[in-house]
Coordinates of C-alpha atoms in Angstrom, one line a residue:
Chain A
M1 CA 72.7 77.2 69.1
L2 CA 69.6 77.1 68.8
K3 CA 67.6 80.8 69.6
R4 CA 64.1 81.7 68.6
F5 CA 64.9 85.5 68.3
S6 CA 67.6 84.1 66.0
D7 CA 65.4 83.5 62.5
P8 CA 64.9 86.5 61.1
D9 CA 62.0 84.7 59.2
R10 CA 60.4 83.4 61.6
L11 CA 60.3 87.3 63.8
S12 CA 58.8 88.6 60.1
R13 CA 56.8 85.7 60.3
R14 CA 55.0 86.8 64.0
R15 CA 54.4 90.5 62.2
F16 CA 54.8 92.3 65.0
L17 CA 54.5 95.8 65.0
T18 CA 56.6 98.7 65.6
A19 CA 55.5 100.4 68.6
T20 CA 53.7 103.7 66.4
A21 CA 52.1 101.3 64.1
A22 CA 50.5 100.0 67.2
T23 CA 47.5 99.9 66.6
A24 CA 45.9 98.2 69.1
A25 CA 42.7 100.2 71.0
T26 CA 43.4 97.8 74.6
A27 CA 46.3 99.0 77.5
G28 CA 49.8 98.2 76.7
G29 CA 49.8 98.7 72.1
V30 CA 53.3 98.0 72.9
I31 CA 53.7 94.3 71.5
A32 CA 52.5 92.4 68.2
A33 CA 48.9 92.8 68.1
P34 CA 47.6 89.3 67.0
A35 CA 48.1 87.8 62.8
T36 CA 44.8 87.3 62.1
A37 CA 46.2 84.3 59.8
D38 CA 48.4 82.2 62.3
T39 CA 47.8 78.9 62.8
L40 CA 49.0 76.8 66.1
A41 CA 51.0 75.6 63.4
D42 CA 53.1 78.5 62.7
V43 CA 53.1 79.4 66.5
P44 CA 58.2 79.2 66.7
P45 CA 59.2 75.4 67.9
R46 CA 60.6 75.7 71.7
G47 CA 63.6 75.4 72.5
P48 CA 66.9 76.4 75.4
G49 CA 66.8 80.6 75.3
D50 CA 68.7 83.1 76.1
D51 CA 71.2 82.7 79.3
L52 CA 70.7 84.0 82.8
G53 CA 71.8 87.7 83.5
A54 CA 72.1 90.2 86.1
Y55 CA 69.5 92.3 85.2
S56 CA 66.3 91.2 82.4
P57 CA 66.6 93.4 79.9
R58 CA 63.4 93.8 78.1
S59 CA 61.7 92.0 75.4
P60 CA 63.2 92.7 72.0
Y61 CA 59.6 92.4 70.9
V62 CA 58.8 95.7 73.7
Q63 CA 59.2 99.5 72.3
I64 CA 58.5 101.4 75.0
A65 CA 60.5 104.6 76.0
R66 CA 60.1 108.2 76.9
I67 CA 60.3 111.6 74.9
P68 CA 62.6 114.3 75.8
E69 CA 60.6 117.3 75.1
A70 CA 61.4 120.9 75.4
A71 CA 59.0 124.0 76.2
P72 CA 55.1 123.3 75.3
G73 CA 54.6 122.3 71.6
Q74 CA 58.8 122.0 71.6
R75 CA 59.1 117.8 70.9
N76 CA 61.4 115.2 69.0
V77 CA 63.7 117.9 70.7
D78 CA 67.8 117.1 70.5
P79 CA 68.7 115.6 73.7
S80 CA 70.6 118.0 74.9
A81 CA 67.6 121.0 74.7
A82 CA 65.1 118.7 76.4
I83 CA 64.0 119.9 79.7
N84 CA 61.8 117.1 80.7
S85 CA 60.9 113.3 79.5
K86 CA 57.7 112.1 79.6
S87 CA 56.0 109.0 80.2
P88 CA 54.7 106.6 77.6
L89 CA 51.4 106.0 79.5
D90 CA 50.0 104.7 76.5
K91 CA 52.1 102.1 76.8
F92 CA 51.6 100.7 80.6
V93 CA 49.3 98.4 81.9
G94 CA 48.5 98.6 85.8
T95 CA 49.1 101.6 87.8
I96 CA 52.9 101.4 89.0
T97 CA 55.1 102.7 86.4
P98 CA 58.4 101.1 85.8
T99 CA 61.7 102.5 86.9
D100 CA 63.5 103.2 84.0
L101 CA 60.3 104.9 82.2
H102 CA 58.9 107.0 85.5
Y103 CA 58.9 110.5 83.9
E104 CA 62.3 113.2 84.3
R105 CA 62.1 117.0 84.5
S106 CA 65.6 119.2 85.9
H107 CA 66.8 122.5 85.1
S108 CA 70.0 121.4 85.2
G109 CA 70.3 118.5 83.9
V110 CA 72.0 114.7 86.1
P111 CA 73.6 115.5 88.4
N112 CA 75.7 112.5 88.8
L113 CA 76.9 112.2 92.8
D114 CA 78.8 110.4 94.5
P115 CA 77.0 109.4 97.7
S116 CA 80.1 108.6 99.3
K117 CA 80.5 112.0 99.4
H118 CA 77.2 113.5 99.9
R119 CA 76.1 115.7 102.3
V120 CA 72.7 116.4 103.5
L121 CA 73.0 119.9 105.5
V122 CA 70.0 120.4 109.2
H123 CA 69.8 123.6 110.1
G124 CA 67.9 127.0 110.6
M125 CA 65.6 127.0 113.3
V126 CA 67.2 124.1 115.1
K127 CA 68.4 122.8 118.3
Q128 CA 71.0 120.7 116.6
P129 CA 72.3 121.7 113.3
L130 CA 73.3 118.2 111.6
V131 CA 75.7 117.1 108.4
L132 CA 73.9 113.8 107.5
T133 CA 75.4 110.7 105.3
L134 CA 74.0 108.8 103.2
E135 CA 74.6 106.2 105.6
D136 CA 73.4 108.1 108.7
L137 CA 70.0 108.4 106.8
R138 CA 69.9 104.6 106.0
A139 CA 70.3 103.5 110.1
M140 CA 67.0 105.7 109.9
P141 CA 63.8 104.5 110.8
S142 CA 62.0 104.3 107.0
I143 CA 58.8 104.3 105.5
S144 CA 57.3 103.1 101.8
R145 CA 54.5 104.9 99.8
I146 CA 52.6 104.3 96.8
A147 CA 52.5 107.1 95.5
F148 CA 52.5 109.1 92.4
L149 CA 55.1 112.4 91.1
E150 CA 53.3 115.0 89.1
C151 CA 55.3 118.3 87.4
T152 CA 53.2 120.8 87.2
G153 CA 53.7 121.3 84.2
N154 CA 51.3 117.8 83.1
G155 CA 48.5 118.8 80.3
W156 CA 50.6 122.4 79.8
E157 CA 50.0 121.1 75.7
N158 CA 46.7 122.3 76.2
W159 CA 45.7 125.8 77.5
K160 CA 45.7 127.2 74.4
S161 CA 45.1 125.1 71.5
A162 CA 47.3 122.0 70.7
P163 CA 47.9 119.9 67.9
D164 CA 45.8 117.1 67.3
T165 CA 48.4 114.8 66.2
V166 CA 50.0 114.3 70.3
T167 CA 49.9 111.7 71.8
V168 CA 48.6 111.1 75.4
Q169 CA 52.5 110.8 76.2
N170 CA 53.1 114.8 75.3
T171 CA 49.6 115.6 76.9
H172 CA 49.8 113.5 80.4
G173 CA 53.4 112.3 80.2
L174 CA 54.7 114.2 82.9
V175 CA 52.8 112.2 85.5
S176 CA 54.0 108.8 86.8
T177 CA 53.8 106.2 90.2
H178 CA 56.6 104.3 92.4
E179 CA 56.2 102.9 95.6
W180 CA 58.8 105.0 97.6
T181 CA 61.7 104.5 100.5
G182 CA 63.2 106.7 102.8
V183 CA 62.8 108.4 106.3
P184 CA 60.0 110.1 107.6
L185 CA 59.9 114.2 107.6
S186 CA 59.1 114.1 111.4
F187 CA 61.5 111.6 112.2
L188 CA 64.7 114.4 111.5
I189 CA 61.9 117.4 112.9
D190 CA 62.3 115.4 115.7
L191 CA 65.6 114.6 116.2
V192 CA 66.9 118.4 114.8
G193 CA 65.0 120.1 117.0
V194 CA 63.1 122.4 114.9
D195 CA 61.8 125.3 116.7
R196 CA 58.2 125.6 116.6
A197 CA 58.0 128.9 115.9
S198 CA 59.4 127.3 111.9
T199 CA 56.5 127.4 109.5
W200 CA 58.7 126.6 106.6
M201 CA 61.7 124.7 105.1
L202 CA 63.6 125.6 102.1
A203 CA 64.6 122.1 100.3
E204 CA 67.6 122.9 98.2
G205 CA 69.4 120.4 95.8
D206 CA 72.9 119.1 94.4
D207 CA 71.8 119.8 91.3
G208 CA 74.0 122.8 88.7
A209 CA 71.1 124.7 89.6
A210 CA 70.5 124.2 93.5
V211 CA 66.7 124.4 93.5
A212 CA 65.0 125.3 95.8
R213 CA 61.7 125.9 97.2
S214 CA 60.1 126.5 99.7
I215 CA 57.4 123.8 101.2
P216 CA 55.5 124.9 104.2
L217 CA 55.0 123.0 107.9
T218 CA 51.6 121.8 107.5
D219 CA 50.0 118.6 109.5
E220 CA 50.0 117.2 105.8
I221 CA 53.5 117.6 104.6
I222 CA 55.2 116.7 108.1
A223 CA 52.5 113.4 108.8
E224 CA 53.3 112.8 105.0
G225 CA 56.6 113.9 103.4
I226 CA 59.7 112.0 102.9
L227 CA 63.4 111.4 102.5
A228 CA 63.5 108.9 99.5
Y229 CA 66.3 107.4 98.9
G230 CA 64.7 104.8 97.1
Q231 CA 62.3 104.4 94.4
N232 CA 60.2 100.2 93.9
G233 CA 62.6 99.1 95.8
E234 CA 66.0 100.0 94.7
P235 CA 68.4 103.1 95.3
L236 CA 67.3 106.4 94.1
R237 CA 67.8 106.5 90.3
P238 CA 70.1 109.8 89.5
A239 CA 67.9 111.2 87.2
H240 CA 65.0 111.1 90.0
G241 CA 67.5 112.3 92.5
F242 CA 70.4 109.1 93.9
P243 CA 70.6 109.1 96.5
V244 CA 68.9 111.2 98.2
R245 CA 65.8 113.6 97.7
L246 CA 62.4 115.0 98.9
F247 CA 59.1 113.2 98.9
L248 CA 55.4 114.6 99.2
P249 CA 52.6 113.0 97.8
G250 CA 49.8 115.4 96.2
F251 CA 52.5 118.5 96.3
E252 CA 53.3 119.7 92.6
G253 CA 56.8 117.9 91.5
N254 CA 59.2 121.1 92.0
L255 CA 58.6 120.9 95.7
N256 CA 59.5 117.6 95.8
I257 CA 63.4 118.8 95.8
K258 CA 65.9 116.2 94.1
W259 CA 69.8 115.2 94.7
L260 CA 68.8 116.9 98.2
R261 CA 71.1 118.5 100.1
R262 CA 70.0 121.1 102.6
L263 CA 67.0 121.7 104.8
K264 CA 67.0 124.6 106.5
F265 CA 64.4 126.0 108.3
G266 CA 62.6 129.3 108.7
D267 CA 59.7 131.3 109.6
Q268 CA 58.4 132.8 106.7
P269 CA 59.3 131.9 102.7
F270 CA 62.2 132.2 101.7
M271 CA 61.1 133.5 97.2
T272 CA 63.5 131.3 95.4
R273 CA 62.7 132.1 91.6
W274 CA 60.8 128.4 91.2
E275 CA 58.1 129.9 93.8
T276 CA 57.9 133.0 91.7
A277 CA 59.3 133.7 88.5
R278 CA 58.5 130.2 88.1
Y279 CA 55.6 127.6 89.3
T280 CA 53.1 130.4 89.6
Q281 CA 50.3 130.8 87.4
L282 CA 49.3 133.5 85.7
R283 CA 45.6 134.5 86.0
P284 CA 43.5 136.2 83.8
D285 CA 43.2 139.5 85.0
G286 CA 47.5 139.5 85.4
K287 CA 48.3 138.5 88.4
A288 CA 50.3 135.6 89.4
R289 CA 48.2 132.6 91.7
Q290 CA 51.2 131.4 94.3
F291 CA 51.6 128.8 96.4
Q292 CA 49.2 126.2 94.9
L293 CA 50.8 123.5 96.1
K294 CA 48.6 120.5 95.3
Q295 CA 48.2 118.2 92.1
D296 CA 44.5 118.5 91.9
V297 CA 42.2 115.7 91.3
N298 CA 42.1 114.0 87.9
S299 CA 42.4 111.3 85.1
V300 CA 42.9 110.8 81.1
I301 CA 42.0 107.7 78.8
T302 CA 45.4 105.8 77.8
A303 CA 43.8 104.4 75.7
P304 CA 41.9 104.6 72.8
S305 CA 44.0 107.8 72.9
G306 CA 46.0 110.1 71.2
M307 CA 47.3 108.5 67.1
M308 CA 45.7 105.6 68.0
R309 CA 43.1 103.8 65.4
I310 CA 40.3 102.0 67.0
K311 CA 37.7 99.2 64.3
P312 CA 33.6 99.2 65.3
G313 CA 32.9 96.8 67.5
S314 CA 33.6 96.8 71.3
N315 CA 36.6 98.7 73.0
R316 CA 37.5 98.4 76.3
I317 CA 38.3 101.9 77.0
T318 CA 41.1 102.4 79.9
G319 CA 43.2 105.5 81.8
L320 CA 44.6 107.0 84.7
A321 CA 43.1 109.0 87.5
W322 CA 45.0 110.8 90.1
S323 CA 44.5 113.7 93.5
G324 CA 47.1 114.8 95.7
H325 CA 43.7 115.4 97.5
G326 CA 43.2 111.5 98.5
R327 CA 42.6 108.4 97.3
I328 CA 40.3 108.4 94.1
T329 CA 36.2 107.4 94.4
R330 CA 35.2 107.4 91.0
V331 CA 35.7 107.8 87.4
E332 CA 33.5 108.2 85.1
V333 CA 33.7 107.4 81.3
S334 CA 31.5 109.4 78.2
A335 CA 31.4 108.0 75.0
D336 CA 29.2 110.9 73.4
G337 CA 31.4 113.5 74.0
G338 CA 30.1 114.4 77.9
A339 CA 26.8 114.1 76.8
T340 CA 25.7 111.3 79.1
W341 CA 28.8 109.4 81.7
A342 CA 28.8 105.2 82.6
V343 CA 31.2 104.5 86.0
A344 CA 34.3 102.9 84.8
A345 CA 35.3 100.0 86.8
L346 CA 38.9 101.1 88.8
T347 CA 40.2 97.5 88.7
G348 CA 42.5 97.9 92.2
P349 CA 44.9 99.2 93.9
V350 CA 43.6 102.3 94.3
L351 CA 45.1 104.4 97.5
P352 CA 45.5 108.1 98.7
K353 CA 48.3 109.8 96.0
A354 CA 48.7 107.3 93.3
Q355 CA 47.4 107.0 90.3
A356 CA 43.8 103.9 90.0
R357 CA 43.9 102.6 87.0
F358 CA 39.7 102.2 85.7
Q359 CA 38.2 101.0 82.4
H360 CA 35.0 100.1 81.1
D361 CA 33.6 98.5 78.0
W362 CA 32.1 100.7 75.2
V363 CA 30.8 99.2 72.0
W364 CA 31.6 101.7 69.1
D365 CA 29.5 101.9 65.9
G366 CA 31.1 103.7 63.4
R367 CA 30.1 107.1 63.8
P368 CA 32.9 110.4 64.8
T369 CA 32.6 110.6 68.3
K370 CA 34.4 111.9 71.4
I371 CA 35.6 110.7 74.5
V372 CA 36.1 111.5 78.1
S373 CA 37.0 110.6 81.6
R374 CA 36.2 112.3 84.5
S375 CA 37.6 111.5 87.9
T376 CA 36.1 111.8 92.0
D377 CA 38.4 111.7 94.5
E378 CA 37.7 111.4 98.4
Q379 CA 37.0 114.6 99.0
G380 CA 34.4 115.5 97.0
N381 CA 36.8 117.0 94.3
V382 CA 35.4 116.4 90.8
Q383 CA 37.8 117.4 87.1
P384 CA 36.4 120.1 85.3
D385 CA 35.4 120.5 81.5
R386 CA 38.0 121.6 79.8
A387 CA 35.1 124.9 79.2
S388 CA 34.9 125.7 82.7
F389 CA 38.7 125.2 83.5
I390 CA 39.4 127.2 81.6
A391 CA 36.9 130.2 82.5
Q392 CA 37.7 130.1 85.6
V393 CA 41.3 130.5 85.7
G394 CA 41.9 131.2 81.6
T395 CA 44.5 130.3 79.6
N396 CA 48.1 131.6 80.8
A397 CA 48.4 129.8 84.2
L398 CA 51.0 127.3 82.5
F399 CA 51.3 125.4 84.6
H400 CA 49.1 122.4 86.7
Y401 CA 46.6 122.1 83.7
S402 CA 43.4 119.2 84.9
A403 CA 40.9 119.6 83.4
Q404 CA 39.2 116.9 81.4
Q405 CA 41.0 115.0 77.9
T406 CA 39.0 114.6 75.3
W407 CA 40.0 112.2 72.6
G408 CA 38.0 112.3 68.9
I409 CA 37.5 109.4 67.5
D410 CA 36.5 110.2 63.5
E411 CA 34.4 107.6 60.8
A412 CA 37.8 105.6 60.3
G413 CA 38.6 105.4 63.7
H414 CA 41.5 108.0 64.0
V415 CA 41.6 109.2 67.3
R416 CA 43.1 112.6 67.7
N417 CA 43.2 114.8 70.1
V418 CA 40.5 117.4 70.6
L419 CA 40.4 120.1 72.7
A420 CA 36.2 120.2 74.0
Chain B
M1 CA 79.3 96.2 107.5
C2 CA 75.7 94.0 108.3
A3 CA 76.5 94.0 112.4
M4 CA 76.2 98.0 111.6
F5 CA 73.7 97.6 110.1
W6 CA 71.5 96.0 112.0
R7 CA 73.2 97.6 115.4
N8 CA 71.7 100.8 113.8
L9 CA 68.8 99.6 113.2
V10 CA 68.0 98.6 116.4
L11 CA 68.5 102.6 117.8
G12 CA 66.6 104.1 115.0
T13 CA 63.9 101.8 116.3
I14 CA 64.2 102.5 120.0
L15 CA 64.7 105.7 119.1
V16 CA 62.0 106.1 117.1
T17 CA 60.0 104.2 120.5
A18 CA 62.0 106.2 122.5
A19 CA 60.8 109.7 121.1
S20 CA 62.6 112.3 123.1
S21 CA 64.4 114.9 121.1
S22 CA 67.7 116.0 123.6
T23 CA 69.1 112.5 123.1
Q24 CA 68.7 111.7 119.5
A25 CA 71.0 114.2 117.8
A26 CA 74.3 112.3 118.2
E27 CA 73.4 109.5 117.3
F28 CA 72.9 110.0 113.8
G29 CA 75.1 112.6 111.7
R30 CA 77.2 114.6 112.9
A31 CA 77.1 118.0 114.6
A32 CA 77.2 121.2 111.4
S33 CA 80.0 124.4 112.8
Q34 CA 78.9 127.7 112.2
E35 CA 81.8 127.8 110.2
E36 CA 80.5 125.0 107.4
I37 CA 76.9 125.8 107.7
A38 CA 78.2 129.4 106.5
L39 CA 79.5 128.1 102.8
W40 CA 76.7 126.1 102.0
D41 CA 73.7 129.0 103.0
I42 CA 72.7 130.7 99.8
D43 CA 69.9 131.4 100.0
V44 CA 68.3 135.3 100.5
R45 CA 65.2 136.3 101.3
P46 CA 62.8 138.7 101.1
D47 CA 63.7 140.6 103.6
G48 CA 68.0 140.9 102.3
R49 CA 68.7 137.6 104.8
G50 CA 71.4 135.9 104.0
L51 CA 72.8 138.6 101.1
P52 CA 77.0 138.5 101.5
I53 CA 79.2 141.5 102.0
G54 CA 79.3 143.0 98.5
G55 CA 78.2 146.2 95.6
G56 CA 78.7 146.6 91.9
T57 CA 76.9 148.8 89.1
A58 CA 75.2 148.3 86.2
A59 CA 78.7 148.9 84.1
R60 CA 81.2 147.2 85.9
G61 CA 77.8 144.2 85.6
Q62 CA 77.6 145.3 82.3
V63 CA 81.2 143.7 81.3
I64 CA 80.1 140.6 83.2
F65 CA 77.2 139.9 81.3
E66 CA 78.3 140.9 78.5
Q67 CA 80.8 138.2 78.9
T68 CA 79.4 135.2 80.7
C69 CA 75.8 135.6 79.8
A70 CA 74.9 137.1 76.8
A71 CA 76.0 133.8 74.3
C72 CA 72.9 132.7 75.7
H73 CA 70.7 135.7 76.3
G74 CA 71.6 138.3 74.3
A75 CA 73.2 141.6 74.3
G76 CA 71.4 143.3 76.6
G77 CA 69.6 140.6 78.4
Q78 CA 66.9 139.7 75.0
G79 CA 67.0 138.6 71.5
G80 CA 69.0 135.0 73.1
A81 CA 68.2 131.9 72.6
K82 CA 68.2 131.4 76.6
D83 CA 65.8 133.0 79.0
R84 CA 65.2 136.5 78.4
L85 CA 65.6 138.6 80.9
V86 CA 64.2 142.2 79.7
G87 CA 60.9 143.6 79.3
G88 CA 57.7 142.2 79.1
Q89 CA 55.8 144.7 81.2
G90 CA 52.1 145.4 79.9
T91 CA 51.4 142.2 79.1
L92 CA 51.0 140.0 82.1
A93 CA 46.8 140.1 81.2
S94 CA 47.4 140.1 77.4
A95 CA 47.5 136.6 75.9
K96 CA 50.6 136.9 74.9
P97 CA 52.6 137.4 77.9
V98 CA 56.2 137.9 79.0
K99 CA 57.5 136.7 82.5
T100 CA 61.1 138.6 82.6
V101 CA 62.8 139.4 85.7
G102 CA 61.5 143.4 84.4
S103 CA 58.0 142.2 83.7
F104 CA 56.4 139.2 86.6
W105 CA 59.7 139.3 89.4
P106 CA 58.5 140.2 92.8
Y107 CA 62.1 140.1 95.1
A108 CA 65.3 141.8 94.3
T109 CA 66.6 138.9 96.2
S110 CA 65.2 136.8 94.2
L111 CA 67.6 137.7 91.2
F112 CA 70.6 137.9 93.5
D113 CA 69.7 134.5 94.8
Y114 CA 69.1 132.8 91.5
I115 CA 72.1 134.7 89.8
R116 CA 74.7 132.9 93.3
R117 CA 72.4 129.9 92.9
A118 CA 72.3 128.9 89.4
M119 CA 74.1 131.5 86.8
P120 CA 76.2 131.5 84.4
Y121 CA 74.3 128.3 83.6
P122 CA 77.6 126.3 82.6
D123 CA 79.9 127.4 86.1
P124 CA 77.6 128.4 88.5
G125 CA 78.7 129.7 91.9
S126 CA 81.4 130.9 89.5
L127 CA 80.6 134.7 90.1
T128 CA 82.1 136.6 93.4
A129 CA 79.9 138.4 95.6
D130 CA 80.4 141.7 94.3
E131 CA 80.7 140.5 90.7
T132 CA 76.7 138.6 91.2
Y133 CA 75.7 142.1 92.9
A134 CA 77.2 143.6 89.0
V135 CA 74.7 141.5 86.6
T136 CA 71.7 142.4 89.3
A137 CA 72.2 145.8 88.6
Y138 CA 72.6 145.3 85.0
I139 CA 69.3 143.8 84.8
L140 CA 68.1 146.2 86.7
S141 CA 68.7 148.4 85.5
L142 CA 68.4 146.8 81.4
N143 CA 64.8 146.7 83.2
A144 CA 65.0 150.9 84.3
I145 CA 64.1 149.6 87.7
I146 CA 67.5 151.0 89.5
P147 CA 69.4 154.3 87.3
E148 CA 72.9 153.2 85.9
D149 CA 74.9 154.6 88.0
F150 CA 73.0 153.1 91.0
V151 CA 75.4 151.2 93.5
L152 CA 74.3 147.4 94.5
S153 CA 74.5 146.2 97.9
K154 CA 74.4 144.3 101.1
E155 CA 72.6 147.6 102.6
N156 CA 70.0 148.4 100.3
L157 CA 69.9 145.6 97.5
A158 CA 66.7 143.7 99.8
Q159 CA 65.1 147.5 99.3
V160 CA 65.0 147.4 94.8
R161 CA 60.9 147.7 94.9
M162 CA 60.0 145.6 91.9
P163 CA 57.6 146.5 88.8
N164 CA 55.3 143.6 90.3
R165 CA 56.1 143.3 93.4
E166 CA 52.3 143.4 93.9
G167 CA 50.8 140.8 91.3
F168 CA 51.8 137.5 93.5
V169 CA 47.9 136.3 95.1
P170 CA 49.0 134.1 97.5
D171 CA 47.0 130.5 98.4
A172 CA 45.1 130.8 101.3
E173 CA 45.8 127.6 102.8
Y174 CA 49.6 129.1 103.2
I175 CA 49.4 132.3 104.2
H176 CA 49.5 131.8 107.8
I177 CA 51.1 128.1 108.7
G178 CA 50.5 126.3 111.9
N179 CA 50.6 122.2 112.5
S180 CA 49.9 120.7 115.5
R181 CA 53.7 119.9 117.0

């Protein structure tokens, strides 16, 4: 049987690099860099390929995976100690995150729920408390929406001092973009007849911790909230809330309760642990900012980025930008540490509250420098530089880090994280 | 199966266009009875609403804590592999803030609520209401928030004043929620 991948000599001749050795500065430095000595005669001959299958595994030449991590600075941990798993932003192209590489964060592992036994209880200040099955939800009218989801802890490596060996996966791997499908929250609100005096809704998960958050019933949340049972065209994966989760475009990850089992309507916040002891931001004066629920305008250069290496000459800078306040309208790139800026191209699609891809061609003269991006959204919010950001919020907030990310480049072309 | 799906879909579409709330409820799901709501209605608000009948003391709580909590949180609520539950007062504005029940949590109700829903980590929901009051009392007394012999109960838990009660500043847009419904 003739199979292209079965000949080890051919494999080595193709000189495909492992993920860690990948140095290509363009996005998706995930596959082998072209071997310079190749002639067309070196390209392996064609032949019948593998059998067709029930689903499509990745090419054996592709090295792409999340990294489970624990608290800030605690990397390369045993999966049992991990509290999140970060997406390889440096290896993505385009704007949609592959389903199995969407970042993950949970408070008590990933429950494996049997959908036939799963129930969603909707009660509190409602005319008719209901028990819903997954079939009920799937029978309701549905909508789909492409939007990002971001953990409020994204960027937390860089609050105080970060090692220069971190990659963009370490610094920014807690944001992803998917198409989410499910029942509009507004439909459910009408269905149970929520009392007009109700202003907050408790959403609770069916995980071990029964993670619960109070959700303010603003027009925006009522209009855009989704009880999602689908991601990227298929049922939710367990890690992302199977069989049903709440999805609130633009709002901090933790509000998007996974494994949703209860919605309770009330007239004040319930003050769970996750809106008091956690997911509140300490200010320099020792008070904590509470209910900072939106993810602010943000961006990061994903290539060249931390631990890559570039060569002098033409380099394409690319990255991702997103804002919980709406559509990204502009991304600027500086190749001199923020002294001068050029407007990057947005390569589309550019959707509200979704990650947008930007790109900028740059010629590196071989001298040490710093590259940085800054984004602007349709409401005019501009991503702050780190110094002004820290001057405003201090370094103890732990969550909602959205300052500009700077990558330093030394004379040998090594790209490293710097706090500038 | 397929016919069922289409019937429901058509039904759904009609309901959306009709947008009348009174008839809709019957079409999806089923009414929840008060008895079954009570099984799942575990949240406790700052005003104490949701607290179950019961009570307990720190002395009783200490016994439970040593058996079911100390392995992760350390004897006396510190020095364990997992979250420290005691101390840290006066550190919140420092370079190294230590956030614990004693230094940071604004409501005792949140503590009861959290233990009831999430702890002990390997077996959440396994404590009785009295046991939950007792370990809550123990953690509060370790932080010198209530005296050791205090009987924490449904009647008084919401009145327990936490040291950092005034330590939170909500974003202005979520202080008064309005919507156009």
